[in-house]
PDB file of C-alpha atoms in Angstrom:
ATOM      1  CA  MET A   1     -23.971 -78.478 -14.598  1.00 46.00           C
ATOM      2  CA  LYS A   2     -25.196 -75.612 -16.847  1.00 41.00           C
ATOM      3  CA  ARG A   3     -21.765 -75.284 -18.383  1.00 49.00           C
ATOM      4  CA  ASN A   4     -21.674 -78.890 -19.422  1.00 51.00           C
ATOM      5  CA  LEU A   5     -25.283 -78.754 -20.917  1.00 48.00           C
ATOM      6  CA  PHE A   6     -24.149 -75.750 -22.936  1.00 46.00           C
ATOM      7  CA  LEU A   7     -21.061 -77.695 -23.947  1.00 53.00           C
ATOM      8  CA  VAL A   8     -23.067 -80.508 -25.498  1.00 51.00           C
ATOM      9  CA  VAL A   9     -24.971 -77.981 -27.642  1.00 49.00           C
ATOM     10  CA  LEU A  10     -21.735 -76.126 -28.445  1.00 53.00           C
ATOM     11  CA  ILE A  11     -19.831 -79.162 -29.709  1.00 54.00           C
ATOM     12  CA  GLY A  12     -22.801 -80.384 -31.682  1.00 54.00           C
ATOM     13  CA  THR A  13     -23.122 -76.958 -33.347  1.00 50.00           C
ATOM     14  CA  ALA A  14     -19.400 -76.828 -34.030  1.00 51.00           C
ATOM     15  CA  LEU A  15     -19.432 -80.304 -35.702  1.00 51.00           C
ATOM     16  CA  MET A  16     -22.373 -79.360 -37.937  1.00 51.00           C
ATOM     17  CA  THR A  17     -20.707 -76.081 -38.866  1.00 49.00           C
ATOM     18  CA  LEU A  18     -17.460 -77.749 -39.753  1.00 50.00           C
ATOM     19  CA  LYS A  19     -19.348 -80.049 -42.232  1.00 52.00           C
ATOM     20  CA  ALA A  20     -20.500 -76.934 -44.043  1.00 48.00           C
ATOM     21  CA  PHE A  21     -16.938 -75.552 -44.582  1.00 48.00           C
ATOM     22  CA  SER A  22     -16.852 -76.630 -48.236  1.00 41.00           C
ATOM     23  CA  GLN A  23     -20.206 -75.041 -48.886  1.00 47.00           C
ATOM     24  CA  THR A  24     -19.630 -71.514 -47.441  1.00 51.00           C
ATOM     25  CA  SER A  25     -17.382 -68.558 -47.756  1.00 51.00           C
ATOM     26  CA  GLN A  26     -14.525 -68.760 -45.267  1.00 63.00           C
ATOM     27  CA  SER A  27     -11.134 -67.396 -44.278  1.00 88.00           C
ATOM     28  CA  VAL A  28      -8.550 -68.366 -41.716  1.00 91.00           C
ATOM     29  CA  ASN A  29      -7.270 -66.466 -38.706  1.00 91.00           C
ATOM     30  CA  LYS A  30      -4.337 -67.556 -36.600  1.00 95.00           C
ATOM     31  CA  TYR A  31      -3.524 -65.869 -33.343  1.00 95.00           C
ATOM     32  CA  ILE A  32      -1.789 -66.167 -29.984  1.00 97.00           C
ATOM     33  CA  ASP A  33      -3.026 -64.830 -26.696  1.00 96.00           C
ATOM     34  CA  VAL A  34      -2.038 -64.534 -23.069  1.00 98.00           C
ATOM     35  CA  THR A  35      -4.626 -64.444 -20.336  1.00 98.00           C
ATOM     36  CA  PHE A  36      -4.449 -63.845 -16.599  1.00 98.00           C
ATOM     37  CA  GLY A  37      -7.152 -65.119 -14.227  1.00 98.00           C
ATOM     38  CA  VAL A  38      -7.678 -63.961 -10.676  1.00 98.00           C
ATOM     39  CA  ALA A  39      -9.906 -64.888  -7.721  1.00 98.00           C
ATOM     40  CA  LYS A  40      -9.533 -64.902  -3.948  1.00 96.00           C
ATOM     41  CA  TYR A  41      -6.261 -66.795  -3.194  1.00 97.00           C
ATOM     42  CA  GLN A  42      -6.077 -68.148  -6.750  1.00 98.00           C
ATOM     43  CA  GLY A  43      -4.456 -67.108 -10.039  1.00 98.00           C
ATOM     44  CA  THR A  44      -3.871 -68.445 -13.543  1.00 98.00           C
ATOM     45  CA  LEU A  45      -1.567 -67.710 -16.523  1.00 98.00           C
ATOM     46  CA  SER A  46      -2.690 -69.093 -19.901  1.00 98.00           C
ATOM     47  CA  LEU A  47      -0.850 -69.077 -23.218  1.00 98.00           C
ATOM     48  CA  SER A  48      -2.801 -70.128 -26.347  1.00 98.00           C
ATOM     49  CA  TYR A  49      -2.343 -70.625 -30.072  1.00 97.00           C
ATOM     50  CA  VAL A  50      -5.588 -70.749 -32.029  1.00 97.00           C
ATOM     51  CA  HIS A  51      -6.407 -71.533 -35.710  1.00 96.00           C
ATOM     52  CA  THR A  52      -9.793 -70.198 -36.554  1.00 95.00           C
ATOM     53  CA  TRP A  53     -12.013 -70.568 -39.628  1.00 95.00           C
ATOM     54  CA  ARG A  54     -14.307 -67.556 -40.237  1.00 93.00           C
ATOM     55  CA  LEU A  55     -17.571 -68.531 -41.891  1.00 93.00           C
ATOM     56  CA  GLY A  56     -20.444 -66.903 -43.840  1.00 87.00           C
ATOM     57  CA  SER A  57     -20.643 -64.084 -46.310  1.00 85.00           C
ATOM     58  CA  LYS A  58     -19.774 -61.602 -43.569  1.00 89.00           C
ATOM     59  CA  GLN A  59     -17.463 -63.971 -41.771  1.00 91.00           C
ATOM     60  CA  LYS A  60     -18.878 -63.076 -38.352  1.00 94.00           C
ATOM     61  CA  LEU A  61     -18.805 -66.659 -36.964  1.00 96.00           C
ATOM     62  CA  GLY A  62     -15.469 -68.211 -36.033  1.00 96.00           C
ATOM     63  CA  ILE A  63     -14.890 -71.892 -35.282  1.00 96.00           C
ATOM     64  CA  GLY A  64     -11.367 -72.857 -34.173  1.00 97.00           C
ATOM     65  CA  LEU A  65      -9.018 -75.383 -32.705  1.00 97.00           C
ATOM     66  CA  GLY A  66      -5.957 -74.568 -30.616  1.00 97.00           C
ATOM     67  CA  GLY A  67      -3.442 -75.510 -28.024  1.00 98.00           C
ATOM     68  CA  ARG A  68      -3.355 -73.994 -24.502  1.00 98.00           C
ATOM     69  CA  PHE A  69      -0.948 -74.053 -21.661  1.00 98.00           C
ATOM     70  CA  THR A  70      -2.428 -73.133 -18.265  1.00 98.00           C
ATOM     71  CA  SER A  71      -0.559 -72.688 -15.007  1.00 98.00           C
ATOM     72  CA  TYR A  72      -2.733 -72.592 -11.815  1.00 98.00           C
ATOM     73  CA  PHE A  73      -1.434 -71.471  -8.459  1.00 98.00           C
ATOM     74  CA  ALA A  74      -3.371 -70.932  -5.214  1.00 98.00           C
ATOM     75  CA  ALA A  75      -3.390 -71.102  -1.465  1.00 98.00           C
ATOM     76  CA  ASN A  76      -5.536 -73.159   0.964  1.00 97.00           C
ATOM     77  CA  GLN A  77      -7.849 -74.784  -1.590  1.00 98.00           C
ATOM     78  CA  TYR A  78     -10.381 -77.591  -0.883  1.00 97.00           C
ATOM     79  CA  TYR A  79     -10.416 -80.439  -3.374  1.00 98.00           C
ATOM     80  CA  THR A  80     -13.426 -82.746  -3.313  1.00 97.00           C
ATOM     81  CA  THR A  81     -14.193 -86.261  -4.481  1.00 97.00           C
ATOM     82  CA  ALA A  82     -13.970 -86.210  -8.293  1.00 97.00           C
ATOM     83  CA  PRO A  83     -15.421 -89.322  -9.984  1.00 96.00           C
ATOM     84  CA  ALA A  84     -18.977 -88.907 -11.217  1.00 95.00           C
ATOM     85  CA  LYS A  85     -19.922 -92.433  -9.993  1.00 94.00           C
ATOM     86  CA  LEU A  86     -19.423 -91.150  -6.456  1.00 96.00           C
ATOM     87  CA  THR A  87     -20.517 -87.507  -6.713  1.00 95.00           C
ATOM     88  CA  SER A  88     -23.687 -88.200  -8.657  1.00 91.00           C
ATOM     89  CA  GLY A  89     -24.199 -91.989  -8.449  1.00 89.00           C
ATOM     90  CA  SER A  90     -24.002 -92.288 -12.239  1.00 87.00           C
ATOM     91  CA  THR A  91     -21.729 -91.970 -15.208  1.00 88.00           C
ATOM     92  CA  SER A  92     -24.365 -91.497 -17.842  1.00 85.00           C
ATOM     93  CA  PRO A  93     -25.071 -88.115 -19.607  1.00 81.00           C
ATOM     94  CA  VAL A  94     -28.105 -87.585 -17.336  1.00 77.00           C
ATOM     95  CA  ILE A  95     -25.837 -86.640 -14.414  1.00 80.00           C
ATOM     96  CA  ILE A  96     -25.985 -83.060 -15.619  1.00 80.00           C
ATOM     97  CA  PHE A  97     -29.482 -82.981 -14.114  1.00 79.00           C
ATOM     98  CA  ARG A  98     -28.517 -84.686 -10.820  1.00 84.00           C
ATOM     99  CA  ASP A  99     -27.535 -83.124  -7.523  1.00 89.00           C
ATOM    100  CA  ASN A 100     -24.403 -84.237  -5.741  1.00 90.00           C
ATOM    101  CA  ILE A 101     -24.644 -86.972  -3.093  1.00 93.00           C
ATOM    102  CA  ARG A 102     -23.155 -85.211  -0.127  1.00 92.00           C
ATOM    103  CA  ALA A 103     -22.583 -88.406   1.905  1.00 93.00           C
ATOM    104  CA  ASN A 104     -20.281 -89.630  -0.883  1.00 94.00           C
ATOM    105  CA  ILE A 105     -18.016 -86.558  -0.993  1.00 95.00           C
ATOM    106  CA  ASP A 106     -14.843 -86.214   0.993  1.00 95.00           C
ATOM    107  CA  THR A 107     -12.356 -83.343   1.086  1.00 96.00           C
ATOM    108  CA  PHE A 108      -8.681 -82.913   0.506  1.00 97.00           C
ATOM    109  CA  LEU A 109      -7.182 -79.605   1.728  1.00 97.00           C
ATOM    110  CA  ILE A 110      -4.001 -78.491  -0.141  1.00 97.00           C
ATOM    111  CA  LYS A 111      -2.098 -75.536   1.303  1.00 96.00           C
ATOM    112  CA  SER A 112      -0.358 -74.451  -1.964  1.00 97.00           C
ATOM    113  CA  PRO A 113      -1.656 -76.212  -5.081  1.00 98.00           C
ATOM    114  CA  GLN A 114       0.156 -75.649  -8.400  1.00 98.00           C
ATOM    115  CA  VAL A 115      -1.024 -77.413 -11.499  1.00 98.00           C
ATOM    116  CA  ASN A 116       0.219 -76.998 -15.078  1.00 98.00           C
ATOM    117  CA  SER A 117      -1.686 -78.324 -18.129  1.00 98.00           C
ATOM    118  CA  ILE A 118      -1.311 -78.565 -21.899  1.00 98.00           C
ATOM    119  CA  ASN A 119      -4.588 -79.229 -23.753  1.00 98.00           C
ATOM    120  CA  LEU A 120      -6.138 -79.205 -27.164  1.00 98.00           C
ATOM    121  CA  SER A 121      -8.944 -76.579 -27.085  1.00 98.00           C
ATOM    122  CA  ILE A 122     -12.178 -75.819 -28.914  1.00 98.00           C
ATOM    123  CA  HIS A 123     -13.056 -72.256 -29.752  1.00 98.00           C
ATOM    124  CA  ILE A 124     -16.109 -70.448 -30.933  1.00 98.00           C
ATOM    125  CA  ASP A 125     -16.622 -66.620 -31.399  1.00 97.00           C
ATOM    126  CA  TYR A 126     -18.996 -64.277 -32.986  1.00 97.00           C
ATOM    127  CA  GLN A 127     -18.268 -60.729 -34.299  1.00 96.00           C
ATOM    128  CA  LEU A 128     -20.938 -58.481 -32.696  1.00 97.00           C
ATOM    129  CA  THR A 129     -19.622 -55.224 -34.140  1.00 96.00           C
ATOM    130  CA  LYS A 130     -16.488 -54.285 -36.201  1.00 94.00           C
ATOM    131  CA  LYS A 131     -14.617 -53.866 -32.928  1.00 97.00           C
ATOM    132  CA  ILE A 132     -16.360 -56.248 -30.417  1.00 98.00           C
ATOM    133  CA  ALA A 133     -16.559 -60.080 -30.472  1.00 98.00           C
ATOM    134  CA  ALA A 134     -18.003 -62.554 -27.929  1.00 98.00           C
ATOM    135  CA  GLY A 135     -16.358 -65.892 -27.557  1.00 98.00           C
ATOM    136  CA  PHE A 136     -16.250 -69.181 -25.729  1.00 98.00           C
ATOM    137  CA  ASN A 137     -13.515 -71.832 -25.554  1.00 98.00           C
ATOM    138  CA  ILE A 138     -12.851 -75.046 -23.642  1.00 98.00           C
ATOM    139  CA  ASP A 139     -10.149 -77.610 -23.231  1.00 98.00           C
ATOM    140  CA  ALA A 140     -10.799 -81.019 -24.676  1.00 98.00           C
ATOM    141  CA  ILE A 141      -7.878 -83.373 -24.095  1.00 98.00           C
ATOM    142  CA  GLY A 142      -4.270 -83.235 -22.895  1.00 98.00           C
ATOM    143  CA  PHE A 143      -2.031 -83.769 -19.919  1.00 98.00           C
ATOM    144  CA  SER A 144      -1.052 -82.120 -16.568  1.00 98.00           C
ATOM    145  CA  PHE A 145       2.025 -81.931 -14.534  1.00 98.00           C
ATOM    146  CA  GLY A 146       3.360 -80.393 -11.341  1.00 98.00           C
ATOM    147  CA  GLY A 147       5.138 -81.103  -8.131  1.00 97.00           C
ATOM    148  CA  SER A 148       3.888 -83.350  -5.358  1.00 97.00           C
ATOM    149  CA  ARG A 149       1.922 -81.627  -2.644  1.00 97.00           C
ATOM    150  CA  THR A 150       1.015 -82.665   0.966  1.00 96.00           C
ATOM    151  CA  GLY A 151      -2.564 -82.216   1.927  1.00 96.00           C
ATOM    152  CA  ASN A 152      -4.998 -82.986   4.700  1.00 96.00           C
ATOM    153  CA  TYR A 153      -7.585 -85.583   3.805  1.00 96.00           C
ATOM    154  CA  ILE A 154     -10.807 -84.690   5.758  1.00 92.00           C
ATOM    155  CA  ASN A 155     -13.541 -87.253   6.422  1.00 83.00           C
ATOM    156  CA  GLY A 156     -15.995 -85.903   8.962  1.00 74.00           C
ATOM    157  CA  ALA A 157     -14.143 -85.104  12.198  1.00 67.00           C
ATOM    158  CA  SER A 158     -11.059 -87.090  11.228  1.00 72.00           C
ATOM    159  CA  GLY A 159      -8.060 -86.089   9.125  1.00 79.00           C
ATOM    160  CA  LYS A 160      -4.985 -87.577   7.607  1.00 90.00           C
ATOM    161  CA  MET A 161      -1.905 -86.059   5.956  1.00 94.00           C
ATOM    162  CA  LEU A 162      -0.759 -87.555   2.674  1.00 94.00           C
ATOM    163  CA  SER A 163       0.886 -86.565  -0.630  1.00 97.00           C
ATOM    164  CA  ALA A 164      -0.722 -86.071  -4.047  1.00 98.00           C
ATOM    165  CA  THR A 165       0.332 -85.103  -7.616  1.00 98.00           C
ATOM    166  CA  PRO A 166      -1.709 -83.541 -10.447  1.00 98.00           C
ATOM    167  CA  THR A 167      -3.806 -86.173 -12.309  1.00 98.00           C
ATOM    168  CA  PRO A 168      -1.680 -86.692 -15.480  1.00 98.00           C
ATOM    169  CA  PHE A 169      -4.390 -87.270 -18.146  1.00 98.00           C
ATOM    170  CA  ASN A 170      -7.094 -84.633 -18.973  1.00 98.00           C
ATOM    171  CA  ILE A 171     -10.210 -85.338 -20.994  1.00 98.00           C
ATOM    172  CA  LEU A 172     -13.520 -83.410 -21.400  1.00 97.00           C
ATOM    173  CA  LEU A 173     -16.562 -85.659 -21.120  1.00 94.00           C
ATOM    174  CA  ILE A 174     -19.881 -84.622 -19.389  1.00 86.00           C
ATOM    175  CA  SER A 175     -20.058 -82.957 -15.939  1.00 88.00           C
ATOM    176  CA  ASP A 176     -18.113 -84.930 -13.219  1.00 93.00           C
ATOM    177  CA  ASN A 177     -17.143 -87.526 -15.840  1.00 95.00           C
ATOM    178  CA  ASP A 178     -14.471 -85.017 -16.813  1.00 97.00           C
ATOM    179  CA  LYS A 179     -10.930 -86.075 -15.754  1.00 97.00           C
ATOM    180  CA  GLY A 180      -7.913 -84.037 -14.924  1.00 98.00           C
ATOM    181  CA  SER A 181      -7.375 -80.282 -15.319  1.00 98.00           C
ATOM    182  CA  LEU A 182      -9.473 -78.378 -17.909  1.00 98.00           C
ATOM    183  CA  ASN A 183      -9.825 -74.620 -18.591  1.00 98.00           C
ATOM    184  CA  SER A 184     -12.692 -72.781 -20.260  1.00 98.00           C
ATOM    185  CA  GLU A 185     -13.521 -69.090 -20.877  1.00 98.00           C
ATOM    186  CA  PHE A 186     -16.404 -66.926 -21.812  1.00 98.00           C
ATOM    187  CA  TYR A 187     -15.173 -63.485 -22.941  1.00 98.00           C
ATOM    188  CA  PHE A 188     -15.623 -60.288 -24.881  1.00 98.00           C
ATOM    189  CA  LYS A 189     -12.755 -59.080 -27.070  1.00 98.00           C
ATOM    190  CA  TYR A 190     -12.106 -55.524 -28.291  1.00 98.00           C
ATOM    191  CA  SER A 191      -9.954 -55.040 -31.387  1.00 97.00           C
ATOM    192  CA  LEU A 192      -7.458 -52.198 -31.057  1.00 97.00           C
ATOM    193  CA  ASN A 193      -6.355 -52.598 -34.592  1.00 95.00           C
ATOM    194  CA  ASP A 194      -5.939 -55.376 -37.292  1.00 92.00           C
ATOM    195  CA  LYS A 195      -3.409 -57.184 -35.014  1.00 95.00           C
ATOM    196  CA  TRP A 196      -3.997 -56.524 -31.370  1.00 97.00           C
ATOM    197  CA  GLY A 197      -7.063 -57.175 -29.205  1.00 98.00           C
ATOM    198  CA  LEU A 198      -7.920 -56.982 -25.522  1.00 98.00           C
ATOM    199  CA  LYS A 199     -10.332 -59.376 -23.822  1.00 98.00           C
ATOM    200  CA  VAL A 200     -12.250 -59.583 -20.516  1.00 98.00           C
ATOM    201  CA  GLY A 201     -14.432 -62.347 -19.226  1.00 98.00           C
ATOM    202  CA  ALA A 202     -14.875 -65.306 -16.895  1.00 98.00           C
ATOM    203  CA  GLN A 203     -12.710 -68.341 -16.553  1.00 98.00           C
ATOM    204  CA  PHE A 204     -13.989 -71.656 -15.268  1.00 98.00           C
ATOM    205  CA  LEU A 205     -11.181 -74.012 -14.390  1.00 98.00           C
ATOM    206  CA  PHE A 206     -11.047 -77.610 -13.072  1.00 97.00           C
ATOM    207  CA  THR A 207      -7.792 -78.773 -11.461  1.00 98.00           C
ATOM    208  CA  GLU A 208      -7.363 -82.291 -10.091  1.00 98.00           C
ATOM    209  CA  TYR A 209      -4.986 -84.144  -7.794  1.00 98.00           C
ATOM    210  CA  THR A 210      -4.470 -87.887  -7.325  1.00 98.00           C
ATOM    211  CA  THR A 211      -3.492 -88.981  -3.898  1.00 97.00           C
ATOM    212  CA  LYS A 212      -0.627 -91.428  -3.367  1.00 95.00           C
ATOM    213  CA  THR A 213      -3.046 -94.056  -1.972  1.00 95.00           C
ATOM    214  CA  LYS A 214      -6.802 -94.657  -2.383  1.00 95.00           C
ATOM    215  CA  VAL A 215      -7.502 -92.826   0.789  1.00 95.00           C
ATOM    216  CA  GLN A 216     -11.315 -92.539   0.450  1.00 95.00           C
ATOM    217  CA  GLN A 217     -13.005 -95.841   1.375  1.00 92.00           C
ATOM    218  CA  PHE A 218     -16.728 -95.028   1.297  1.00 91.00           C
ATOM    219  CA  PRO A 219     -18.840 -95.829  -0.680  1.00 93.00           C
ATOM    220  CA  GLU A 220     -15.850 -97.178  -2.517  1.00 94.00           C
ATOM    221  CA  GLU A 221     -12.131 -96.562  -2.855  1.00 96.00           C
ATOM    222  CA  ASN A 222     -11.066 -93.263  -4.506  1.00 97.00           C
ATOM    223  CA  ASP A 223      -7.826 -91.292  -4.982  1.00 97.00           C
ATOM    224  CA  ARG A 224      -9.076 -88.421  -7.281  1.00 98.00           C
ATOM    225  CA  PHE A 225     -10.038 -85.021  -5.854  1.00 98.00           C
ATOM    226  CA  ARG A 226     -11.129 -81.905  -7.841  1.00 98.00           C
ATOM    227  CA  ASN A 227     -11.284 -78.196  -7.347  1.00 98.00           C
ATOM    228  CA  LYS A 228     -13.639 -75.972  -9.394  1.00 97.00           C
ATOM    229  CA  SER A 229     -12.536 -72.287  -9.684  1.00 98.00           C
ATOM    230  CA  LEU A 230     -14.380 -69.321 -11.180  1.00 98.00           C
ATOM    231  CA  LEU A 231     -12.025 -66.416 -11.950  1.00 98.00           C
ATOM    232  CA  LEU A 232     -12.105 -63.015 -13.589  1.00 98.00           C
ATOM    233  CA  CYS A 233      -9.901 -63.158 -16.727  1.00 98.00           C
ATOM    234  CA  LEU A 234      -8.095 -60.342 -18.627  1.00 98.00           C
ATOM    235  CA  GLY A 235      -5.926 -60.912 -21.693  1.00 98.00           C
ATOM    236  CA  ALA A 236      -4.484 -59.774 -24.983  1.00 98.00           C
ATOM    237  CA  SER A 237      -4.349 -61.422 -28.354  1.00 97.00           C
ATOM    238  CA  TYR A 238      -2.197 -60.942 -31.388  1.00 97.00           C
ATOM    239  CA  LYS A 239      -3.204 -62.000 -34.832  1.00 95.00           C
ATOM    240  CA  ILE A 240      -0.396 -63.729 -36.831  1.00 92.00           C
ATOM    241  CA  GLY A 241      -2.305 -64.761 -39.961  1.00 63.00           C
ATOM    242  CA  PHE A 242      -5.275 -63.942 -42.007  1.00 53.00           C
TER     243      PHE A 242
END
């Protein structure tokens, strides 16, 4: 919930900053990076291309757009009811302040989930010192793909085996209104030289599966189940333009 509240402020700030491009000193950076994420029984590999505009007289603030491929692999992960209408009882922006309705949430256990996504991403960073920058990025829209997986749908004491595939369409909205698989990072980056940098931070990743049938029946039919993962991320970046 806090991540999505911050996101609203972040996007608003980004849009206002972009309007000021023609009125401020700016330069352009282009870079690629590779990032690995790790958590218990989970891992990610991400490859990104980012085009960043550096703003201000000292060009400390960077606003960028990019494309990111993320591959997620894990073992024994619990996916829970995804739609905001069920988890929070609402689809309005105020759901960021609402607690989940536990009675509406069912579980889908997947033994070996593997989801790949390609998304347009939004990037913001700030140069703290000559060598150190802090940054945040988040996926906005794209698509996911991956093989079918068999999982155990759990509703109370009962269970049912059925197949599911990654939800194909990804879009960033607000809180559980999000759909599909979306990656985000908060990180610090250390510049080794004019080209290479190393980064460390936290990665927050949504992955989502759609079951073959609308297996959940209460309080209404549902076939979408989401996993929320928090991972430590380590990566390297290479600047390809100025």
